[in-house]
PDB file of C-alpha atoms in Angstrom:
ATOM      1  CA  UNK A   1     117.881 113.020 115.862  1.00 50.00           C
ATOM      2  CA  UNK A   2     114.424 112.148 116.118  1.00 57.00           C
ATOM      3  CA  UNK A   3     112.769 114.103 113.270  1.00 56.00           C
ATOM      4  CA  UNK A   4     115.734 112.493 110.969  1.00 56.00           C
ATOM      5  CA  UNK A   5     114.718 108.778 111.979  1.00 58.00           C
ATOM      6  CA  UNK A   6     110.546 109.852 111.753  1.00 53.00           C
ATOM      7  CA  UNK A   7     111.807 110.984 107.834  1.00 55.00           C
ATOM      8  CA  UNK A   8     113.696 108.126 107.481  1.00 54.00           C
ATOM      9  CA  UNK A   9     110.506 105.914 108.550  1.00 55.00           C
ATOM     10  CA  UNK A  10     108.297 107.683 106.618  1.00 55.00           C
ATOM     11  CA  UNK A  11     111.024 107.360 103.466  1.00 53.00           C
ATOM     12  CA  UNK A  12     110.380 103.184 104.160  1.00 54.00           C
ATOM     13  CA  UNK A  13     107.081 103.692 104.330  1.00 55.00           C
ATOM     14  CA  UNK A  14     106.501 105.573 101.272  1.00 53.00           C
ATOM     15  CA  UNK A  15     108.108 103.779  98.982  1.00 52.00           C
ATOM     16  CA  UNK A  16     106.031 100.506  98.888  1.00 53.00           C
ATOM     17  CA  UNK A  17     103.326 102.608  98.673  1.00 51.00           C
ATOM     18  CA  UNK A  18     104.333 104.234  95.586  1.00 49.00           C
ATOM     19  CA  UNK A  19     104.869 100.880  94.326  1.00 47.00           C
ATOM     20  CA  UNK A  20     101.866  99.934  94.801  1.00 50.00           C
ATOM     21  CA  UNK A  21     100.267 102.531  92.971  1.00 51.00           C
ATOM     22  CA  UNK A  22     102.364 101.786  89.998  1.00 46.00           C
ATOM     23  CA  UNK A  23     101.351  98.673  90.223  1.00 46.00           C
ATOM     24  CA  UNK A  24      97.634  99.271  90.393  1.00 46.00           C
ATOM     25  CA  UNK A  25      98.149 101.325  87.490  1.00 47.00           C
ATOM     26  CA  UNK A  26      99.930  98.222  85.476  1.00 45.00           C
ATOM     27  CA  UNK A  27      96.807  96.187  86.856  1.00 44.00           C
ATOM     28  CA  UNK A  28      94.497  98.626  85.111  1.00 43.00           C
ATOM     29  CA  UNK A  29      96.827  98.308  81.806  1.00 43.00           C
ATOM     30  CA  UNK A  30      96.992  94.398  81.939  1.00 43.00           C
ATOM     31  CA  UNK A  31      93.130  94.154  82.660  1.00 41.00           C
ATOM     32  CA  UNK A  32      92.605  96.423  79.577  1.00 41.00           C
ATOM     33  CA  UNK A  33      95.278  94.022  77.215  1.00 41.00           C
ATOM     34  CA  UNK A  34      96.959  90.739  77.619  1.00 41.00           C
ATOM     35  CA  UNK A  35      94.695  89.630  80.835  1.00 47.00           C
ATOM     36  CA  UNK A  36      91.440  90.156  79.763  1.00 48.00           C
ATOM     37  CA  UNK A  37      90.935  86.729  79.218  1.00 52.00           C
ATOM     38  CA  UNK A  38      91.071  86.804  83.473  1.00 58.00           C
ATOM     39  CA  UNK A  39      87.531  86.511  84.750  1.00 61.00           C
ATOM     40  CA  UNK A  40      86.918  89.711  86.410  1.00 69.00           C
ATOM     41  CA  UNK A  41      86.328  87.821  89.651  1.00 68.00           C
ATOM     42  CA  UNK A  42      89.995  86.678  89.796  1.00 66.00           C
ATOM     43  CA  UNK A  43      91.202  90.468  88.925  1.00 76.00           C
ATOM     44  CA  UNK A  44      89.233  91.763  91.556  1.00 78.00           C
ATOM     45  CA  UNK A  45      90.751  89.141  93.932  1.00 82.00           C
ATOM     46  CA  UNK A  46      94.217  90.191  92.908  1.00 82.00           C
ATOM     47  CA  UNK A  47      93.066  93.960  93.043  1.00 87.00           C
ATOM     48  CA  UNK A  48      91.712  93.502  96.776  1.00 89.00           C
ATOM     49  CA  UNK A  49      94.948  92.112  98.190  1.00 91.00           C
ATOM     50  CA  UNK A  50      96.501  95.344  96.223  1.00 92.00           C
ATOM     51  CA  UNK A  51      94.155  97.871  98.233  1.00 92.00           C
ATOM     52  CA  UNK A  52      94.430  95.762 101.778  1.00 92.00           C
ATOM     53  CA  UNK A  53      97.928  95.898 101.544  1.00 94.00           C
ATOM     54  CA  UNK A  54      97.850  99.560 100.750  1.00 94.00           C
ATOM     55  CA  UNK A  55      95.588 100.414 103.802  1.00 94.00           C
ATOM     56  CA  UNK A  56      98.387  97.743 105.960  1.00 94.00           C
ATOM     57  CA  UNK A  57     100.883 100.326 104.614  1.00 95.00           C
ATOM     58  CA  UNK A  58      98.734 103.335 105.605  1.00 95.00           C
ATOM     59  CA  UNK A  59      97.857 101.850 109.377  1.00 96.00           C
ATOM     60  CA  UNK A  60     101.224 101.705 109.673  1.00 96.00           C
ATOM     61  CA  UNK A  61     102.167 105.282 108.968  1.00 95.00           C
ATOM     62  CA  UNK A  62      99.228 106.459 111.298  1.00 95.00           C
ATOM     63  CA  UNK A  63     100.195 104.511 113.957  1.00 96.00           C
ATOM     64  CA  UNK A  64     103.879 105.946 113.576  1.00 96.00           C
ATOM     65  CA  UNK A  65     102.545 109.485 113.244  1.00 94.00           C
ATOM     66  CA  UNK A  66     102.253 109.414 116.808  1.00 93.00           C
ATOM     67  CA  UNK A  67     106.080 110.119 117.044  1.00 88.00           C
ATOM     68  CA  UNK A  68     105.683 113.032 115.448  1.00 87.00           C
ATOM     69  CA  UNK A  69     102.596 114.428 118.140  1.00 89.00           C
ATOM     70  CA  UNK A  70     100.177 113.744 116.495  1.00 89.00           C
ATOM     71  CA  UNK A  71      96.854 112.189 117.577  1.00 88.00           C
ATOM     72  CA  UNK A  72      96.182 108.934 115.949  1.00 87.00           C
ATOM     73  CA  UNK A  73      93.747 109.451 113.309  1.00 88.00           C
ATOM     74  CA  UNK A  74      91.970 105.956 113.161  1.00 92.00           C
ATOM     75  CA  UNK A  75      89.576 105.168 115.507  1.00 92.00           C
ATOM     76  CA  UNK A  76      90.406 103.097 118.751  1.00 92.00           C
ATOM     77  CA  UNK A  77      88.855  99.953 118.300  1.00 93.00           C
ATOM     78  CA  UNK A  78      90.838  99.742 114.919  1.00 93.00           C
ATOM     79  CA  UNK A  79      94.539  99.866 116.709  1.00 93.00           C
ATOM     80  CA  UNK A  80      93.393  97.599 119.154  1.00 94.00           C
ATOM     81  CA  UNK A  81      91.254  94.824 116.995  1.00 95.00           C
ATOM     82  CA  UNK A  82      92.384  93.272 113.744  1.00 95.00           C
ATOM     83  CA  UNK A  83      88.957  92.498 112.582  1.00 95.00           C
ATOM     84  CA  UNK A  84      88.443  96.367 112.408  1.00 94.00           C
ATOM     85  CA  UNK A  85      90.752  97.375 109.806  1.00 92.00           C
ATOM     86  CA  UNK A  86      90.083  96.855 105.955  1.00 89.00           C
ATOM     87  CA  UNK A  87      92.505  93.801 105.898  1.00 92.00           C
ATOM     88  CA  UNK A  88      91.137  92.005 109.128  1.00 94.00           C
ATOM     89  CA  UNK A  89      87.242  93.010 107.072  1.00 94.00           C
ATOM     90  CA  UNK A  90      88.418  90.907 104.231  1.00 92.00           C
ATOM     91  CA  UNK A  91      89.918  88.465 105.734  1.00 95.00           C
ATOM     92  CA  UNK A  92      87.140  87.661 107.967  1.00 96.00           C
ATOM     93  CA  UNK A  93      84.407  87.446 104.984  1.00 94.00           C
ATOM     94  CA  UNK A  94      85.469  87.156 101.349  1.00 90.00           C
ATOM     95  CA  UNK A  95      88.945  85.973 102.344  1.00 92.00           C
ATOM     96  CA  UNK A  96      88.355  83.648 104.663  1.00 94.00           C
ATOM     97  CA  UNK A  97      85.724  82.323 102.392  1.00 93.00           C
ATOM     98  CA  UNK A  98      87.622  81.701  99.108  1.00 90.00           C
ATOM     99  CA  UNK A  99      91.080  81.389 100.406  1.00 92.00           C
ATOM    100  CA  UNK A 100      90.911  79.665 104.343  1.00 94.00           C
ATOM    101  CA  UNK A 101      92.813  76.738 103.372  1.00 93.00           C
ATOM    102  CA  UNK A 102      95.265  78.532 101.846  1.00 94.00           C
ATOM    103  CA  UNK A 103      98.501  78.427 103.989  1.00 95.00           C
ATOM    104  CA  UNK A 104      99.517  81.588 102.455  1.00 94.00           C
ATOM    105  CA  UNK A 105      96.032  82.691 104.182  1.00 95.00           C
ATOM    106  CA  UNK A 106      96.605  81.216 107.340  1.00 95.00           C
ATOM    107  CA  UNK A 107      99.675  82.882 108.491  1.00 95.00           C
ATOM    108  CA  UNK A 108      98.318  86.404 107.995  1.00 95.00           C
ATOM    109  CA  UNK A 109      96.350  85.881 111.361  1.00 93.00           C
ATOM    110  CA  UNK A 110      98.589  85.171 113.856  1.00 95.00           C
ATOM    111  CA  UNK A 111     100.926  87.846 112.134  1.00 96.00           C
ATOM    112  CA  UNK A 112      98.252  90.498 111.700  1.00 96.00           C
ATOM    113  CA  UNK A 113      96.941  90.200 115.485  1.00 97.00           C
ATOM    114  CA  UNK A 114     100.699  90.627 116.152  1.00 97.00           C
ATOM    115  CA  UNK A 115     100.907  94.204 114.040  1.00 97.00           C
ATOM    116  CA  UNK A 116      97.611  95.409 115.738  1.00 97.00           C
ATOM    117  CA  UNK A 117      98.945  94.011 119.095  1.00 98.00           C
ATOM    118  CA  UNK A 118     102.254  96.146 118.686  1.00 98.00           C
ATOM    119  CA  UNK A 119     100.681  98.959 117.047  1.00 97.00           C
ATOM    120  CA  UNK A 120      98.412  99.717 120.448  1.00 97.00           C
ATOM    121  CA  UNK A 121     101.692  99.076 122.388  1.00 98.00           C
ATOM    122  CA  UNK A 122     103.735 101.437 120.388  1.00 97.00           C
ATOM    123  CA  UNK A 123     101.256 104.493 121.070  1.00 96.00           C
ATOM    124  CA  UNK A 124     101.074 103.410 124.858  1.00 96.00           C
ATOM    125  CA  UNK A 125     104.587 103.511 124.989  1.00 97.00           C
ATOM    126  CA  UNK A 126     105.018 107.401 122.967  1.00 96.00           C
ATOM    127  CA  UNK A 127     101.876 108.463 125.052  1.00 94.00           C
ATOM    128  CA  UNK A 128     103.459 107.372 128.176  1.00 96.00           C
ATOM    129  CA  UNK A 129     106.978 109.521 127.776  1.00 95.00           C
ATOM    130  CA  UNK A 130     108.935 105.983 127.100  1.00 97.00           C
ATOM    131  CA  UNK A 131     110.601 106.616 124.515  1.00 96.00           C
ATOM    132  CA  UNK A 132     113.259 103.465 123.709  1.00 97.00           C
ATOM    133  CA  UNK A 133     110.442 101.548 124.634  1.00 97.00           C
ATOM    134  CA  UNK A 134     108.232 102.156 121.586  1.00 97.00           C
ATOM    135  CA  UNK A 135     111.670 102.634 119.362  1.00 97.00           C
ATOM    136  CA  UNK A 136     111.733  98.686 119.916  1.00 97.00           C
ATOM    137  CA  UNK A 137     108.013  98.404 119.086  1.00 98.00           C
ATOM    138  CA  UNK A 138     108.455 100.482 115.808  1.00 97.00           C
ATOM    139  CA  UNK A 139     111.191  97.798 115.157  1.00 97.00           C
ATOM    140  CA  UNK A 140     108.840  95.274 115.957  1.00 98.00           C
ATOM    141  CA  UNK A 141     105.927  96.898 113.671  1.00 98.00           C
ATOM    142  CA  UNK A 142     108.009  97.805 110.830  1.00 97.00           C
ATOM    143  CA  UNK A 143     109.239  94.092 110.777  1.00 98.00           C
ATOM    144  CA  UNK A 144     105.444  92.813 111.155  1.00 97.00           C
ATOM    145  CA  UNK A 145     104.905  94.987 108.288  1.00 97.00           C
ATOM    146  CA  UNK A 146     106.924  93.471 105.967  1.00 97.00           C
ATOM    147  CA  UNK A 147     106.208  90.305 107.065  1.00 97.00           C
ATOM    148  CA  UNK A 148     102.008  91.167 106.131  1.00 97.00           C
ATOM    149  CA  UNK A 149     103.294  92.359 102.520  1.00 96.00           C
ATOM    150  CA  UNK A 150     105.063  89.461 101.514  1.00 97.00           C
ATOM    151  CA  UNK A 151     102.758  87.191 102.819  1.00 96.00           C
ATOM    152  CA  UNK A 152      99.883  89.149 101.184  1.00 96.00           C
ATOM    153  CA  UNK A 153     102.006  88.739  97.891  1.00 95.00           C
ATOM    154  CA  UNK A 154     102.189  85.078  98.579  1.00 95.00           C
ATOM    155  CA  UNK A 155      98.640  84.769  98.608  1.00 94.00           C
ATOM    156  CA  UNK A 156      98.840  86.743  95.635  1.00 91.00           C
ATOM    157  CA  UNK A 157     100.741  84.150  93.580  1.00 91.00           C
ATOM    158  CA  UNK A 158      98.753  81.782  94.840  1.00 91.00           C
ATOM    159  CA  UNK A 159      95.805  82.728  93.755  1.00 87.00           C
ATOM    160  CA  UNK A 160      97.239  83.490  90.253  1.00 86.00           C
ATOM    161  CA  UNK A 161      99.475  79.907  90.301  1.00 86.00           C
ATOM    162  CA  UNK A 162      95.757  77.916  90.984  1.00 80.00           C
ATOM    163  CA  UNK A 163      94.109  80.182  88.002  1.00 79.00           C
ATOM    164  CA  UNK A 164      96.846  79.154  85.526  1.00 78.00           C
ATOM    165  CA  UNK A 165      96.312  75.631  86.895  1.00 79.00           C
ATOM    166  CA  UNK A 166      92.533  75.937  86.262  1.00 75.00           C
ATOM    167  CA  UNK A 167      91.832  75.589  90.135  1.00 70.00           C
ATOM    168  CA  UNK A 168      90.133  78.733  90.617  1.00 57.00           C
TER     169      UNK A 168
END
């Protein structure tokens, strides 16, 4: 029963990831045609938010690898601290900088402390033998994830909603 669920994770998991790289590919397309008139600043913007959700997506399946036995592969001070991981990187410099009064911005860091928060309790929990405990964190995480990608993609539109309005 448990291998099926772990598949059935990794299934969720995998699929916004391969969405994502169709989407960087489109990115490369449209920065090639009809959006070159984009400065490249704003496409690398939009491209960052691509790769930091990416890496969200990735943390995620590392952290849930550890259903499966196998040693986390990140180091420790990355599970436990959000400012560790590519996405807590950028949004302590460049994204804090450009887009910290953006409420799209905002709400990624009480909701990104929460995924790193869970994350560390989640492989506790597995390490530990208690098993329906960290079943309810990988609800928790997998929920946290979502919430991260859509509010990532917020910020996304955003950022492309004040370039169309000449705000950027």
């Amino acid at each position: 029963m448990r291998n099926l669920e772990l598949i059935q994770t990794k299934k969720a998991i995998a699929e916004p990831l391969y969405v994502l790289s169709a989407l960087d590919g489109k990115f490369a397309e449209d920065a090639e045609t009809k959006d070159s008139y984009c400065p490249t600043e704003f496409k690398f913007d939009r491209l960052m938010i691509k790769m930091v959700k990416a890496d969200h997506i990735r943390w995620i399946e590392k952290v849930l690898d550890v259903f499966s036995g196998k040693k986390i592969s990140m180091p420790h001070s990355e599970l436990i601290n959000n400012h560790e991981c590519r996405l807590g990187k950028w949004y302590d410099t460049k994204g804090r900088e450009k887009y910290g009064n953006f409420k799209e911005f905002l709400k990624l860091d009480y909701i990104h402390a929460r995924v790193h928060e869970t994350g560390n309790a989640l492989v506790n929990a597995v390490k530990a033998g208690r098993m329906e405990e960290a079943d309810s964190y990988k609800t928790e995480l997998l929920k946290y994830r979502t919430i991260v990608l859509e509010t990532l993609d917020d910020l996304s539109f955003k950022i492309k909603e004040n370039f169309i309005r000449g705000n950027y």
